[in-house]
């Protein structure tokens, strides 16, 4: 018998083997099993564990998300942030129990309800509202100075769009007028200006993070302050991955050897990062005005304009040795400034603190990633990135943003 015949006979005599289970099924199987077990556990109401909650009062954690005042009415939106259902039984407005209606009688965890309170409020007067739950708990809501909430019509949205242009598009465009000065600067001064840019971006990242965490102070819904860091890490990794893909696609540098980004791409990344930050800023502006807690005075507009003008300088500084066309500069300015208008519109229409904090976190992560990418451009002829001049530039950039930020708070 030949060798081929022996092999064929051995294969025929061997038992039939089943085909291997697909890899995707091996990965999906445990997830399906976990989902089934959790579903049964929930459906059966945690069998055997009910006695653990006997005699334990329900934990009520309710956050006030929105307060709107209309003629003869106060509308308050609250969200249940605790693990147990919550029902609002009474409403007390400055020691007066008022009639009210609500969109949801009982709030399950993470659900919200809007209470419409019948109360003749007086403009300019302060009010303390206490929402009393069915278990006797009290949820405080403070109205510092009663004022009619703006109607969300076409004129209101036009005002928000104009507000976004004033605080976003125009200041960034004015800041980009420093382009001729930057182009005529020596190499040493360009490194100083790049240091200023790094300081600006670092301040924006820190400021956005603190503002986002402040929005969720005392709130545990949707993960609380963790959503801020989730947004920051997400934005950082997305921009980092996009940059790595562009490097491989264009073969701009050797593998494993980090180098400075091309100036035009770096300017684009700066504009994107600032745009994401300005979107979050516009979101905060729109939501604050929608609830009547922001006065659109001339001093506030000037403060925001000066504060955001420095962002235009950050965009054009990497282009010091380039000759970008007017069209490219206009596009960069719109990428950085226009999101403020979009954010103001969204914030005035649909506002949710966790979403606003997440978007601010995205802006913080984006500008932090761009600041890191700027560091290789600070190197002098000796290859040193941190010199007294660049260090002074970083401090100056952060100082400028801090000083102009005081105008916004004033």
Coordinates of C-alpha atoms in Angstrom, one line a residue:
X1 CA 0.0 0.0 0.0
X2 CA 1.4 3.4 -1.0
X3 CA 1.9 6.3 1.4
X4 CA -1.0 8.2 0.0
X5 CA -3.3 5.2 0.3
X6 CA -2.3 4.8 4.0
X7 CA -3.0 8.5 4.7
X8 CA -6.4 8.3 3.1
X9 CA -7.2 5.1 5.1
X10 CA -6.1 6.8 8.3
X11 CA -8.3 9.8 7.7
X12 CA -11.2 7.6 6.9
X13 CA -10.7 5.6 10.1
X14 CA -10.4 8.7 12.2
X15 CA -13.6 9.9 14.1
X16 CA -15.4 12.9 12.5
X17 CA -14.4 16.1 14.2
X18 CA -16.8 18.9 14.8
X19 CA -16.0 22.3 13.3
X20 CA -14.6 24.8 15.9
X21 CA -17.0 27.2 17.5
X22 CA -16.7 30.7 16.0
X23 CA -14.6 33.2 18.0
X24 CA -17.4 35.8 18.1
X25 CA -19.7 33.2 19.6
X26 CA -17.2 32.5 22.4
X27 CA -17.0 36.2 23.2
X28 CA -20.8 36.8 23.0
X29 CA -21.8 33.7 25.0
X30 CA -20.8 35.0 28.5
X31 CA -22.4 38.4 27.8
X32 CA -25.7 36.7 26.9
X33 CA -25.5 34.5 30.0
X34 CA -24.8 37.5 32.3
X35 CA -27.8 39.4 30.7
X36 CA -30.1 36.4 31.3
X37 CA -29.0 36.0 34.9
X38 CA -29.4 39.7 35.7
X39 CA -32.8 39.8 34.0
X40 CA -34.0 36.9 36.1
X41 CA -32.5 38.4 39.2
X42 CA -34.4 41.7 38.6
X43 CA -37.6 39.9 37.5
X44 CA -37.7 37.8 40.7
X45 CA -36.9 40.9 42.8
X46 CA -33.6 39.6 44.3
X47 CA -34.9 36.4 45.8
X48 CA -33.6 35.8 49.3
X49 CA -32.3 39.4 49.8
X50 CA -35.6 41.2 50.6
X51 CA -35.0 40.9 54.3
X52 CA -31.9 43.1 54.0
X53 CA -34.1 46.1 53.4
X54 CA -36.6 45.4 56.1
X55 CA -36.8 48.4 58.5
X56 CA -34.4 50.5 56.4
X57 CA -35.9 53.8 55.3
X58 CA -35.7 54.6 51.5
X59 CA -32.8 56.6 50.4
X60 CA -34.1 59.8 48.7
X61 CA -31.6 61.8 46.6
X62 CA -33.3 64.3 44.3
X63 CA -31.6 67.1 42.4
X64 CA -33.2 70.3 41.0
X65 CA -32.2 70.7 37.4
X66 CA -34.3 73.6 36.1
X67 CA -36.5 76.4 37.4
X68 CA -38.7 78.5 35.1
X69 CA -41.0 81.3 36.0
X70 CA -44.1 82.2 34.0
X71 CA -47.1 84.4 34.8
X72 CA -48.6 83.0 38.1
X73 CA -46.6 79.8 37.9
X74 CA -43.3 78.2 38.9
X75 CA -42.1 75.2 36.9
X76 CA -39.4 73.1 38.6
X77 CA -37.7 70.1 37.0
X78 CA -36.1 67.5 39.4
X79 CA -34.4 64.2 38.9
X80 CA -34.2 61.2 41.2
X81 CA -30.5 60.4 41.7
X82 CA -31.1 57.7 44.4
X83 CA -31.7 54.0 44.2
X84 CA -35.3 54.1 45.4
X85 CA -38.5 55.5 43.8
X86 CA -39.5 59.0 45.0
X87 CA -42.9 60.8 44.9
X88 CA -43.5 64.5 45.5
X89 CA -46.5 64.9 47.9
X90 CA -46.4 68.6 48.8
X91 CA -44.8 71.9 47.7
X92 CA -44.1 74.7 50.1
X93 CA -43.2 78.2 48.7
X94 CA -42.0 80.6 51.4
X95 CA -44.1 78.9 54.1
X96 CA -47.1 78.6 51.8
X97 CA -48.4 75.2 50.6
X98 CA -49.3 75.7 47.0
X99 CA -51.3 73.7 44.5
X100 CA -49.2 71.9 41.8
X101 CA -49.3 69.4 39.0
X102 CA -46.5 67.1 37.9
X103 CA -45.7 65.2 34.8
X104 CA -44.8 62.0 36.7
X105 CA -46.3 60.9 40.0
X106 CA -43.4 58.6 41.0
X107 CA -39.8 58.9 39.8
X108 CA -37.9 55.7 39.3
X109 CA -34.1 56.0 39.7
X110 CA -32.7 58.5 37.1
X111 CA -36.2 59.6 36.0
X112 CA -37.2 63.2 36.1
X113 CA -40.5 65.1 36.6
X114 CA -41.6 68.7 36.1
X115 CA -43.8 70.3 38.8
X116 CA -45.9 73.2 37.8
X117 CA -46.7 75.2 40.9
X118 CA -49.6 77.7 41.0
X119 CA -48.2 80.7 42.8
X120 CA -48.4 84.5 42.2
X121 CA -44.8 85.5 42.6
X122 CA -43.5 89.1 42.6
X123 CA -40.7 90.1 40.4
X124 CA -37.4 90.7 42.2
X125 CA -38.4 88.9 45.4
X126 CA -36.5 85.9 46.6
X127 CA -38.3 82.6 47.3
X128 CA -37.4 79.4 49.1
X129 CA -39.2 76.4 47.7
X130 CA -39.4 73.1 49.5
X131 CA -40.5 70.0 47.7
X132 CA -41.8 67.5 50.3
X133 CA -41.7 63.8 49.4
X134 CA -44.2 61.1 50.4
X135 CA -41.7 60.0 53.1
X136 CA -41.4 63.5 54.6
X137 CA -38.1 64.4 53.0
X138 CA -37.5 68.0 51.8
X139 CA -35.8 69.0 48.6
X140 CA -34.8 72.7 48.7
X141 CA -35.0 75.0 45.6
X142 CA -33.9 78.6 45.9
X143 CA -35.0 81.5 43.7
X144 CA -32.7 84.4 44.5
X145 CA -34.6 87.0 42.5
X146 CA -37.8 86.1 40.7
X147 CA -37.9 87.1 37.0
X148 CA -39.9 86.1 34.1
X149 CA -38.2 83.3 32.1
X150 CA -37.7 84.2 28.4
X151 CA -40.0 82.6 25.9
X152 CA -38.2 80.2 23.6
X153 CA -39.3 81.6 20.3
X154 CA -37.6 82.6 17.1
X155 CA -36.4 85.9 18.6
X156 CA -35.0 84.1 21.6
X157 CA -33.0 81.7 19.4
X158 CA -31.9 84.6 17.3
X159 CA -30.6 86.2 20.4
X160 CA -28.7 83.1 21.4
X161 CA -27.2 82.8 17.9
X162 CA -26.1 86.5 18.1
X163 CA -24.7 85.9 21.6
X164 CA -22.6 83.0 20.3
X165 CA -21.2 85.1 17.5
X166 CA -20.3 87.9 19.9
X167 CA -18.5 85.7 22.4
X168 CA -17.1 83.1 19.9
X169 CA -16.7 84.0 16.3
X170 CA -15.8 87.7 16.5
X171 CA -13.2 87.5 19.4
X172 CA -11.4 84.6 17.7
X173 CA -11.3 86.5 14.4
X174 CA -9.9 89.6 16.1
X175 CA -7.2 87.5 17.8
X176 CA -6.2 86.1 14.4
X177 CA -5.3 89.6 13.3
X178 CA -2.0 89.1 15.1
X179 CA -0.9 87.0 12.2
X180 CA 1.3 89.7 10.6
X181 CA 3.0 90.3 13.9
X182 CA 3.6 86.6 14.4
X183 CA 5.1 86.2 10.9
X184 CA 7.6 89.0 11.4
X185 CA 8.8 87.7 14.8
X186 CA 12.2 86.1 15.2
X187 CA 12.6 82.4 15.9
X188 CA 13.1 83.1 19.6
X189 CA 9.9 85.2 19.8
X190 CA 7.9 82.6 18.0
X191 CA 9.0 80.1 20.6
X192 CA 7.8 82.5 23.3
X193 CA 4.5 82.9 21.5
X194 CA 4.2 79.1 21.3
X195 CA 4.8 79.0 25.0
X196 CA 2.0 81.5 25.5
X197 CA -0.2 79.3 23.4
X198 CA 0.6 76.3 25.6
X199 CA -0.3 78.4 28.6
X200 CA -3.6 79.4 27.1
X201 CA -4.5 75.9 26.3
X202 CA -3.4 74.5 29.7
X203 CA -5.6 77.2 31.4
X204 CA -8.6 76.3 29.2
X205 CA -8.2 72.6 30.1
X206 CA -8.0 73.3 33.8
X207 CA -10.8 75.9 33.7
X208 CA -13.2 73.6 31.7
X209 CA -12.5 70.7 34.1
X210 CA -13.2 72.8 37.2
X211 CA -16.4 74.3 35.7
X212 CA -17.7 70.9 34.6
X213 CA -17.0 69.4 38.1
X214 CA -18.8 72.4 39.6
X215 CA -21.9 71.7 37.5
X216 CA -22.2 68.3 39.1
X217 CA -21.3 69.3 42.7
X218 CA -23.3 67.1 45.0
X219 CA -24.9 65.2 42.1
X220 CA -24.4 61.5 41.6
X221 CA -26.6 61.0 38.5
X222 CA -25.0 59.4 35.5
X223 CA -21.8 58.9 37.4
X224 CA -21.4 62.4 38.8
X225 CA -18.1 64.1 38.2
X226 CA -16.8 60.9 36.6
X227 CA -18.5 61.9 33.3
X228 CA -16.2 64.9 33.1
X229 CA -13.1 62.7 33.1
X230 CA -14.8 60.2 30.8
X231 CA -15.3 63.1 28.3
X232 CA -11.8 64.4 28.7
X233 CA -10.2 60.9 28.2
X234 CA -12.5 60.2 25.2
X235 CA -11.6 63.4 23.4
X236 CA -7.9 63.0 24.1
X237 CA -7.8 59.5 22.8
X238 CA -9.9 60.2 19.7
X239 CA -7.6 63.2 18.7
X240 CA -4.5 61.2 19.5
X241 CA -5.8 58.2 17.4
X242 CA -6.8 60.5 14.6
X243 CA -3.3 62.1 14.6
X244 CA -1.6 58.7 14.6
X245 CA -3.8 57.6 11.6
X246 CA -2.9 60.8 9.7
X247 CA 0.8 60.2 10.4
X248 CA 0.6 56.7 9.0
X249 CA -1.5 57.8 6.1
X250 CA 0.8 60.6 5.0
X251 CA 4.1 58.9 6.1
X252 CA 5.1 62.1 7.8
X253 CA 7.6 60.6 10.2
X254 CA 9.5 57.5 10.8
X255 CA 8.0 54.8 13.0
X256 CA 8.7 55.1 16.6
X257 CA 10.3 58.6 16.2
X258 CA 8.0 61.3 17.5
X259 CA 8.3 64.7 15.7
X260 CA 6.6 68.0 15.6
X261 CA 3.3 68.1 13.7
X262 CA 3.1 70.0 10.5
X263 CA 2.1 73.6 11.3
X264 CA -1.1 73.6 9.3
X265 CA -2.3 70.4 10.9
X266 CA -1.4 71.7 14.4
X267 CA -3.3 74.9 13.8
X268 CA -6.3 72.8 12.7
X269 CA -6.0 70.7 15.9
X270 CA -5.8 73.9 18.0
X271 CA -8.9 75.3 16.3
X272 CA -10.8 72.0 16.9
X273 CA -9.8 71.9 20.6
X274 CA -10.8 75.5 21.1
X275 CA -14.0 75.0 19.2
X276 CA -15.0 72.1 21.5
X277 CA -14.2 74.2 24.5
X278 CA -16.2 77.1 23.2
X279 CA -19.1 74.7 22.5
X280 CA -19.2 73.9 26.2
X281 CA -18.9 77.6 27.1
X282 CA -21.8 78.4 24.8
X283 CA -23.8 75.6 26.3
X284 CA -23.3 77.1 29.8
X285 CA -24.2 80.6 28.5
X286 CA -27.4 79.5 26.8
X287 CA -28.6 77.4 29.7
X288 CA -27.9 80.2 32.2
X289 CA -29.8 82.8 30.2
X290 CA -32.7 80.3 29.7
X291 CA -33.2 80.0 33.4
X292 CA -32.9 83.8 33.9
X293 CA -29.6 83.7 35.8
X294 CA -27.5 85.5 33.3
X295 CA -27.8 89.2 32.5
X296 CA -26.6 90.0 29.0
X297 CA -25.1 93.4 29.7
X298 CA -22.5 95.1 27.6
X299 CA -19.8 94.6 30.2
X300 CA -20.3 90.8 30.1
X301 CA -20.1 90.8 26.3
X302 CA -16.9 92.8 26.5
X303 CA -15.5 90.5 29.1
X304 CA -16.1 87.4 27.0
X305 CA -14.8 89.1 23.9
X306 CA -11.4 90.0 25.6
X307 CA -11.2 86.5 27.2
X308 CA -11.7 84.7 23.9
X309 CA -9.6 87.0 21.7
X310 CA -6.4 85.3 23.0
X311 CA -7.7 82.1 21.4
X312 CA -7.2 83.5 17.9
X313 CA -3.5 84.1 18.7
X314 CA -3.2 80.5 19.7
X315 CA -4.4 79.4 16.3
X316 CA -2.1 81.6 14.2
X317 CA 1.1 81.1 16.2
X318 CA 2.0 77.7 14.6
X319 CA 1.6 79.3 11.2
X320 CA 4.4 81.9 11.8
X321 CA 6.6 80.6 9.0
X322 CA 3.7 79.7 6.7
X323 CA 1.6 81.7 4.2
X324 CA -2.0 80.5 4.7
X325 CA -4.6 81.9 2.4
X326 CA -7.5 84.0 3.7
X327 CA -9.9 81.2 3.1
X328 CA -8.0 78.8 5.3
X329 CA -7.8 81.4 8.1
X330 CA -11.6 82.0 7.8
X331 CA -12.2 78.3 8.1
X332 CA -10.0 77.9 11.1
X333 CA -11.7 80.9 12.8
X334 CA -15.1 79.4 12.2
X335 CA -14.1 76.0 13.5
X336 CA -12.9 77.6 16.7
X337 CA -15.6 80.3 17.2
X338 CA -18.9 79.0 15.6
X339 CA -19.4 76.2 18.1
X340 CA -20.1 78.8 20.8
X341 CA -23.2 79.8 18.9
X342 CA -24.3 76.2 18.5
X343 CA -23.7 75.6 22.2
X344 CA -25.8 78.6 23.2
X345 CA -28.7 77.4 21.0
X346 CA -28.5 73.9 22.5
X347 CA -28.1 75.1 26.0
X348 CA -31.1 77.3 25.7
X349 CA -33.2 74.5 24.3
X350 CA -32.3 71.3 26.0
X351 CA -30.2 71.6 29.1
X352 CA -29.0 68.6 31.3
X353 CA -26.2 69.2 33.8
X354 CA -24.5 65.8 33.2
X355 CA -24.5 66.4 29.4
X356 CA -23.1 69.9 29.8
X357 CA -20.4 68.5 32.1
X358 CA -19.6 65.7 29.6
X359 CA -19.2 68.2 26.8
X360 CA -17.0 70.5 28.9
X361 CA -14.9 67.5 29.7
X362 CA -14.5 66.8 25.9
X363 CA -13.3 70.3 25.4
X364 CA -10.8 70.0 28.3
X365 CA -9.4 66.8 26.9
X366 CA -9.2 68.2 23.4
X367 CA -7.2 71.3 24.4
X368 CA -5.0 69.3 26.7
X369 CA -4.1 67.0 23.7
X370 CA -3.2 69.9 21.5
X371 CA -1.1 71.5 24.3
X372 CA 0.9 68.3 24.5
X373 CA 1.4 68.3 20.7
X374 CA 2.7 71.8 20.8
X375 CA 5.6 70.9 23.2
X376 CA 8.0 69.7 20.4
X377 CA 7.7 73.1 18.7
X378 CA 9.2 74.8 21.8
X379 CA 12.6 73.3 21.2
X380 CA 15.5 75.7 20.4
X381 CA 18.5 75.0 18.3
X382 CA 20.1 73.0 21.2
X383 CA 17.0 70.8 21.4
X384 CA 15.8 72.1 24.7
X385 CA 12.0 72.6 25.0
X386 CA 11.9 74.3 28.3
X387 CA 14.0 77.4 28.5
X388 CA 13.5 80.6 30.6
X389 CA 11.8 82.3 27.6
X390 CA 9.3 79.4 26.9
X391 CA 8.6 79.0 30.6
X392 CA 7.9 82.7 30.8
X393 CA 5.6 82.4 27.8
X394 CA 3.6 79.6 29.4
X395 CA 3.2 81.6 32.6
X396 CA 2.2 84.6 30.6
X397 CA -0.4 82.7 28.6
X398 CA -2.0 81.3 31.8
X399 CA -1.9 84.8 33.4
X400 CA -3.6 86.3 30.4
X401 CA -6.4 83.9 30.5
X402 CA -6.8 84.3 34.3
X403 CA -6.8 88.1 34.1
X404 CA -9.3 88.2 31.2
X405 CA -11.5 85.6 33.0
X406 CA -11.9 88.0 35.8
X407 CA -13.7 90.3 33.4
X408 CA -16.3 87.6 32.7
X409 CA -17.0 87.1 36.4
X410 CA -17.3 90.8 37.1

